[in-house]
Tab-separated table of C-alpha atoms in Angstrom:
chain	number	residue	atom	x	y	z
A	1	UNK	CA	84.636	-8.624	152.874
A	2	UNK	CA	80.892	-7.503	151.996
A	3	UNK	CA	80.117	-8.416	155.413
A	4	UNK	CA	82.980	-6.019	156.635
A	5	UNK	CA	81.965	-2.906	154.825
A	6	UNK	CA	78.021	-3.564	155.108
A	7	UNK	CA	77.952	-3.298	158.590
A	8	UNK	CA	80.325	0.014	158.749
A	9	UNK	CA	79.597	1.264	155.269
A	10	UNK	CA	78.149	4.654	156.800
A	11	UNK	CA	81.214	5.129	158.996
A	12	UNK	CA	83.734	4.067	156.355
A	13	UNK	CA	82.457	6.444	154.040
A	14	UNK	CA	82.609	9.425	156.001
A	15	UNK	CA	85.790	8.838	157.124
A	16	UNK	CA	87.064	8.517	153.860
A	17	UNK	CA	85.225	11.613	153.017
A	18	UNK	CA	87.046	13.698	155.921
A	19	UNK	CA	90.309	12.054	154.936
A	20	UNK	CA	89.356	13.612	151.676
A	21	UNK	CA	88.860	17.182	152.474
A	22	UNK	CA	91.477	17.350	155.217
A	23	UNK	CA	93.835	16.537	152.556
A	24	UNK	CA	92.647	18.679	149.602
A	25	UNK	CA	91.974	21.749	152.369
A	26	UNK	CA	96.245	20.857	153.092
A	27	UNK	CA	97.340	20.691	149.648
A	28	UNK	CA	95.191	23.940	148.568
A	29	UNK	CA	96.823	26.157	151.004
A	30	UNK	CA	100.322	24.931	150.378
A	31	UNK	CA	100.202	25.509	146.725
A	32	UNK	CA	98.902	28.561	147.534
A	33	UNK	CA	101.436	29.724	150.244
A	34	UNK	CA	103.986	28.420	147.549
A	35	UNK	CA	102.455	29.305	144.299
A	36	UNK	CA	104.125	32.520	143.640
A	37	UNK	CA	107.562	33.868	144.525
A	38	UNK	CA	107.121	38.069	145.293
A	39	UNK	CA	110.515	39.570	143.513
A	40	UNK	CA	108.993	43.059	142.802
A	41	UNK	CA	110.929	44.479	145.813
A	42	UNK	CA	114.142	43.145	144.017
A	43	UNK	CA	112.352	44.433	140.827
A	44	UNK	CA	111.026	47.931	141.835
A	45	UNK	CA	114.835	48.583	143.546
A	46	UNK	CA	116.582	47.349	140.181
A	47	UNK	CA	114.063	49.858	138.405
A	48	UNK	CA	115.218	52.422	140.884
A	49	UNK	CA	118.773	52.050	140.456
A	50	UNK	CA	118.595	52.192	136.554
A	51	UNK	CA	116.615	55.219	137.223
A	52	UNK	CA	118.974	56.996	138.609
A	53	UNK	CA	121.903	56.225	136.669
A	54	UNK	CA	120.471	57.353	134.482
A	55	UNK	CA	119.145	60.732	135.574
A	56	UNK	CA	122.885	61.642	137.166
A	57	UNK	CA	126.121	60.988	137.096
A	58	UNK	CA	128.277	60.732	140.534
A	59	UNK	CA	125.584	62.411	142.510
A	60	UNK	CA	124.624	65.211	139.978
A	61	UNK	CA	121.699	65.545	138.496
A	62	UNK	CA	120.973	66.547	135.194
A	63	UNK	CA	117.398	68.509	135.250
A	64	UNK	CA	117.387	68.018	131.755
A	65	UNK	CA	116.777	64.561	131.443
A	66	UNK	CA	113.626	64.439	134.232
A	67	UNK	CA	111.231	63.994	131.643
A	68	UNK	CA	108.832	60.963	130.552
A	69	UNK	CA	110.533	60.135	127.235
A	70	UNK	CA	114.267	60.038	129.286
A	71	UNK	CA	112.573	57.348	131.935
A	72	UNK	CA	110.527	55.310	129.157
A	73	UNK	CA	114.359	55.810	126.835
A	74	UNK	CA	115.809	54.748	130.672
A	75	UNK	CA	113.680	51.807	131.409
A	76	UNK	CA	111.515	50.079	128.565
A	77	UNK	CA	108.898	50.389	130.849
A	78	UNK	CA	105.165	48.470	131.250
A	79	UNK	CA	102.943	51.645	131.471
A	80	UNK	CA	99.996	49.435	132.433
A	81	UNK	CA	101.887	47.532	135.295
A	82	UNK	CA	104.408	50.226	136.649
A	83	UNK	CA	104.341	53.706	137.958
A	84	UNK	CA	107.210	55.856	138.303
A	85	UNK	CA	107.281	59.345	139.990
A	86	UNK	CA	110.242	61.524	140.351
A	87	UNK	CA	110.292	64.833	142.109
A	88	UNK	CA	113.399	66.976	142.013
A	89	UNK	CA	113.644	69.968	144.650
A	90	UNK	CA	116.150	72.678	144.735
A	91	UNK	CA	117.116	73.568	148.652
A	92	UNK	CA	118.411	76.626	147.635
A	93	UNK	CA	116.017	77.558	145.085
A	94	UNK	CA	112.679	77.655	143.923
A	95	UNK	CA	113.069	75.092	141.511
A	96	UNK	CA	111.230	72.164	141.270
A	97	UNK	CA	110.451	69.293	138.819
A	98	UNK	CA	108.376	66.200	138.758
A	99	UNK	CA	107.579	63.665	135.786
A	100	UNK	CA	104.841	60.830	136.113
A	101	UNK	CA	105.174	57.633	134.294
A	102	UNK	CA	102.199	54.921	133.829
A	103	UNK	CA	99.607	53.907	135.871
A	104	UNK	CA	99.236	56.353	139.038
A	105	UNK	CA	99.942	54.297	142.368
A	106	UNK	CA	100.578	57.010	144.284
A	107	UNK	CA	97.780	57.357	146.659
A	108	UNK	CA	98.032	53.785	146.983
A	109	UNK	CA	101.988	53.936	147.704
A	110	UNK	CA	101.123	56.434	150.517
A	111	UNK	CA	98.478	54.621	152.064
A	112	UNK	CA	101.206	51.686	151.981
A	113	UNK	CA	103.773	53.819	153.610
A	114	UNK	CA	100.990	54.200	156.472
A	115	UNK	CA	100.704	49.862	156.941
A	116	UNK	CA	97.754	49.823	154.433
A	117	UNK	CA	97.649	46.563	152.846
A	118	UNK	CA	97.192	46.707	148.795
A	119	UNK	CA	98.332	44.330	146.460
A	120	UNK	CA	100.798	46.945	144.098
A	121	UNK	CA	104.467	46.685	145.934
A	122	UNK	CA	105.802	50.727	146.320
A	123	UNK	CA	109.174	51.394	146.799
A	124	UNK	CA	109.735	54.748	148.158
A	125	UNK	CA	113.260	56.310	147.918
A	126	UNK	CA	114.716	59.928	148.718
A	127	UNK	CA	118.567	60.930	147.809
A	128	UNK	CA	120.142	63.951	148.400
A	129	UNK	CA	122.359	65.308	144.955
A	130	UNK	CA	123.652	68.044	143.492
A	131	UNK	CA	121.848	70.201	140.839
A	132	UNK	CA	124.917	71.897	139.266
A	133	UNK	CA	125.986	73.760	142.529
A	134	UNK	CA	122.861	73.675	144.447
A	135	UNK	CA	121.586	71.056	146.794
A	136	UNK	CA	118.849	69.371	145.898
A	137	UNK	CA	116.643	66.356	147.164
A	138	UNK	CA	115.376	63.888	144.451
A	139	UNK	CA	112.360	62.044	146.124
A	140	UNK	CA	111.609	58.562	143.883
A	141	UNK	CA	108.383	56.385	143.807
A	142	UNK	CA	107.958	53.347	142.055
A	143	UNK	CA	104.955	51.133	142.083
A	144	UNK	CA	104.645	47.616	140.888
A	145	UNK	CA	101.411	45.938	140.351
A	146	UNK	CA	101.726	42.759	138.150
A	147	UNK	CA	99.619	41.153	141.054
A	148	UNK	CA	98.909	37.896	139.297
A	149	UNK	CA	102.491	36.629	138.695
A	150	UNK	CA	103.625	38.036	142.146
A	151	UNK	CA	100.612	37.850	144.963
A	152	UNK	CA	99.235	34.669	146.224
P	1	UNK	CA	83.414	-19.244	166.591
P	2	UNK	CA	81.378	-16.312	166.137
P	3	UNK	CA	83.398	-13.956	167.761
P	4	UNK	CA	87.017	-14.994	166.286
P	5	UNK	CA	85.173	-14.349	162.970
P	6	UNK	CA	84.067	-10.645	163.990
P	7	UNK	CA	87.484	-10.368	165.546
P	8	UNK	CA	89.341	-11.280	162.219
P	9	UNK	CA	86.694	-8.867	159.557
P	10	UNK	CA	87.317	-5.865	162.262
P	11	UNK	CA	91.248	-6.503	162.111
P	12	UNK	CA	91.079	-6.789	158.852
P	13	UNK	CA	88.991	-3.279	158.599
P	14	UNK	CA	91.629	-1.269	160.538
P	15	UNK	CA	94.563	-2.708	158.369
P	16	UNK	CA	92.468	-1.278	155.252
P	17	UNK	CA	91.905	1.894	157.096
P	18	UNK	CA	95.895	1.851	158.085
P	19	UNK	CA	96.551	1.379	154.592
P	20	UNK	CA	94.232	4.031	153.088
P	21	UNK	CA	95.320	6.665	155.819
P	22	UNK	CA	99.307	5.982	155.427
P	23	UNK	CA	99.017	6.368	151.441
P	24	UNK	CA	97.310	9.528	152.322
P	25	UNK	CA	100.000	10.969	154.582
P	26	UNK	CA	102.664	9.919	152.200
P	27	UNK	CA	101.348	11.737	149.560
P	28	UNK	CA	101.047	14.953	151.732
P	29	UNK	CA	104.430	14.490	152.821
P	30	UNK	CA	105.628	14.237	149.351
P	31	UNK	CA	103.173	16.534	148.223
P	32	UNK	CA	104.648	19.302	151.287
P	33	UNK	CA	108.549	18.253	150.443
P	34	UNK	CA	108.246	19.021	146.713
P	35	UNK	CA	106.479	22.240	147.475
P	36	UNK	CA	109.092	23.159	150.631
P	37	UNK	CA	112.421	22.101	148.182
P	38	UNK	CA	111.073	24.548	145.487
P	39	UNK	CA	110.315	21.489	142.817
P	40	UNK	CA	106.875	23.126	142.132
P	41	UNK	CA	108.049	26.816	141.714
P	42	UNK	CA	111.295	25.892	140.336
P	43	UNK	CA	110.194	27.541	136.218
P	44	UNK	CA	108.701	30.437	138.267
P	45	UNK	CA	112.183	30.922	140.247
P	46	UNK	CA	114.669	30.444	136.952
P	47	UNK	CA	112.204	32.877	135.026
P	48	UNK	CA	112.230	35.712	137.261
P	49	UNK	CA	115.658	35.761	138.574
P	50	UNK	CA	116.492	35.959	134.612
P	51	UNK	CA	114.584	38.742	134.409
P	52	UNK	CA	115.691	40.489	138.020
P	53	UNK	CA	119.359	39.791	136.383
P	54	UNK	CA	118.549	41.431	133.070
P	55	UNK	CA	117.172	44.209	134.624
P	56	UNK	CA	120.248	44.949	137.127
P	57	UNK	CA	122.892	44.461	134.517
P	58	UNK	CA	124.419	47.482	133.414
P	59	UNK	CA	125.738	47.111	129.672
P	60	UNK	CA	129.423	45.717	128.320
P	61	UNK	CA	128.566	42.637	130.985
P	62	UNK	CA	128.968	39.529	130.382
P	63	UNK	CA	127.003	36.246	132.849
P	64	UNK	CA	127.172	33.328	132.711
P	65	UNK	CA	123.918	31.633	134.163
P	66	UNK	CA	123.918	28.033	135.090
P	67	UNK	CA	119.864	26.620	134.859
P	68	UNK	CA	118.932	23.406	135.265
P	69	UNK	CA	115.578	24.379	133.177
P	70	UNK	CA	115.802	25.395	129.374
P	71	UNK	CA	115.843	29.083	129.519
P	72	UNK	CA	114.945	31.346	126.729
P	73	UNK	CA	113.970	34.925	126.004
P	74	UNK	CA	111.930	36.553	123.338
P	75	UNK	CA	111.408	40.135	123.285
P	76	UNK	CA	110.911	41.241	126.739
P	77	UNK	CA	110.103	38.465	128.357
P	78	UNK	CA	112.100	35.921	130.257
P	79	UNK	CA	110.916	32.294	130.174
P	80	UNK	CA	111.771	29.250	131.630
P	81	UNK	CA	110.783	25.504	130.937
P	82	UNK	CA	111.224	22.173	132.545
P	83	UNK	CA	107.704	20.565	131.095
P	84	UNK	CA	105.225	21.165	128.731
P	85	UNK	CA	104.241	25.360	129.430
P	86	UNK	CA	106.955	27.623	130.163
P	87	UNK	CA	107.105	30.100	132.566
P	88	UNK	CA	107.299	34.223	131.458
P	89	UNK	CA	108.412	36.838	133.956
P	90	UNK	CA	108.459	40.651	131.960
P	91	UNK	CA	111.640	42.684	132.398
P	92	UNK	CA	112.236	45.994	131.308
P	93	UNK	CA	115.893	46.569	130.264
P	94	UNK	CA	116.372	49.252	127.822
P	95	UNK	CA	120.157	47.278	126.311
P	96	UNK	CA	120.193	44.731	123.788
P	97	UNK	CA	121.952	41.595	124.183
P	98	UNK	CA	122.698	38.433	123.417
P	99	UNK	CA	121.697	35.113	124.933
P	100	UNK	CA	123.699	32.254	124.368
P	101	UNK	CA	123.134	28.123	125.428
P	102	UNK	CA	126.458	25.795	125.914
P	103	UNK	CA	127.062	22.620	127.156
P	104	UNK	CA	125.702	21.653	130.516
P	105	UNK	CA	122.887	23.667	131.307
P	106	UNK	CA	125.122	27.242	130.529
P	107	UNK	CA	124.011	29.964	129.486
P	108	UNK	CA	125.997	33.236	128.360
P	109	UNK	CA	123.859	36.334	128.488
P	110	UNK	CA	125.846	39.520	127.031
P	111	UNK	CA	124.779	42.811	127.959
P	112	UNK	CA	125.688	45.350	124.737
């Protein structure tokens, strides 16, 4: 047996070697590629939807309750991990009215609407309701970073 | 003599090699399956569908949630454990509720 691995020591060894790495360079990328499961899209729409529940009732808005303490009442939200913008327009007015919650993502939720990668997840939504009688368009933005538990 | 001798110690080499190379691959096939069947993300998948569910539910509902891994939640975070460290996932439901284990791996969450 000594004889057998003194003459092809030097090969043996570097084939194990390669053996090595191939397999550790295999394993690394699939726990990578597998590591974490991405459910802010699920996360930012179920956000979304409590959002505007809450806001309206069958399609009408109240402009009352577009304010930072009726999403944070709304939502229980993460100020460091989530952003939240709402924009209310009247179509037949002049009136407008936007609230900002948390961390601002949204230059970086516009540069994702034009195929620029970033790691936050941006869901952008716009509806079209009633305010009282008037029409009105209701244009949402939520962001999502929580990057370590969601991005591989 | 001689050469039946080499012969034998350079069979004998490539069954080693055989050997080495085949426990290899099965690992990496085991290794790929358990990764590919969700065994290794399977905390990280209970947690965070708890806490996508929480989040959707509107209040007065009732689940029922059937988990193979021991699911818990404290404050406002969802966890789920099938080893030693649990995994969290954050959710942000305004409601309180309650959150129930039965028999069987069921568990009753009850949106108020």
């Amino acid at each position: 047996m000594a004889e057998v691995f003194g003459e092809d020591i030097v090969i043996w060894i570097f084939r194990f070697i390669l053996i090595v790495i191939i397999l550790l360079g295999v394993l690394v990328m699939i726990t990578k590629y597998y590591s974490n499961l991405d459910v802010r899209p699920a996360e930012a729409l179920a956000i979304s939807n409590r959002i505007i529940d809450c806001i309206s009732a069958d399609g009408i808005v109240d402009a009352s309750k577009i304010s930072k303490e009726q999403l944070l009442k709304c939502t229980n939200l993460d100020e460091n991990e989530i952003y939240v913008n709402l924009t209310l327009n009247s179509m037949d007015t002049n009136f407008s009215k936007s609230v900002n919650l948390g961390a601002d993502l949204e230059a970086l939720c516009r540069a994702k609407e034009k195929n620029v990668k970033i790691k936050a997840e941006c869901l952008i939504q716009k509806f079209y309701v009633l305010l009282g009688n008037e029409k009105a368009k209701l244009d949402l933005v939520v962001g999502i970073k929580k990057g370590e538990k969601n991005v591989v | 003599m001689m050469s039946g001798k080499r012969g034998q110690e350079e069979l004998l080499s490539v069954i080693i090699q055989l050997v080495i190379v085949t426990l290899f691959l099965v690992i990496l096939v085991y290794f790929i399956n358990s990764a590919v069947s969700g065994i290794l993300t399977k905390d990280q998948m209970s947690a965070k569908s708890l806490a996508l569910i929480i989040d959707s539910a509107k209040p007065n509902t009732v689940i029922s949630i059937t988990s193979e891994t021991e699911l818990s939640i404290e404050g406002n975070k969802a966890s789920a454990k099938s080893d030693k460290i649990p995994y969290e996932y954050d959710f942000y439901s305004p409601y309180t509720f309650d959150f129930k284990k039965r028999e069987g791996g069921v568990y009753i969450l009850t949106i108020k």
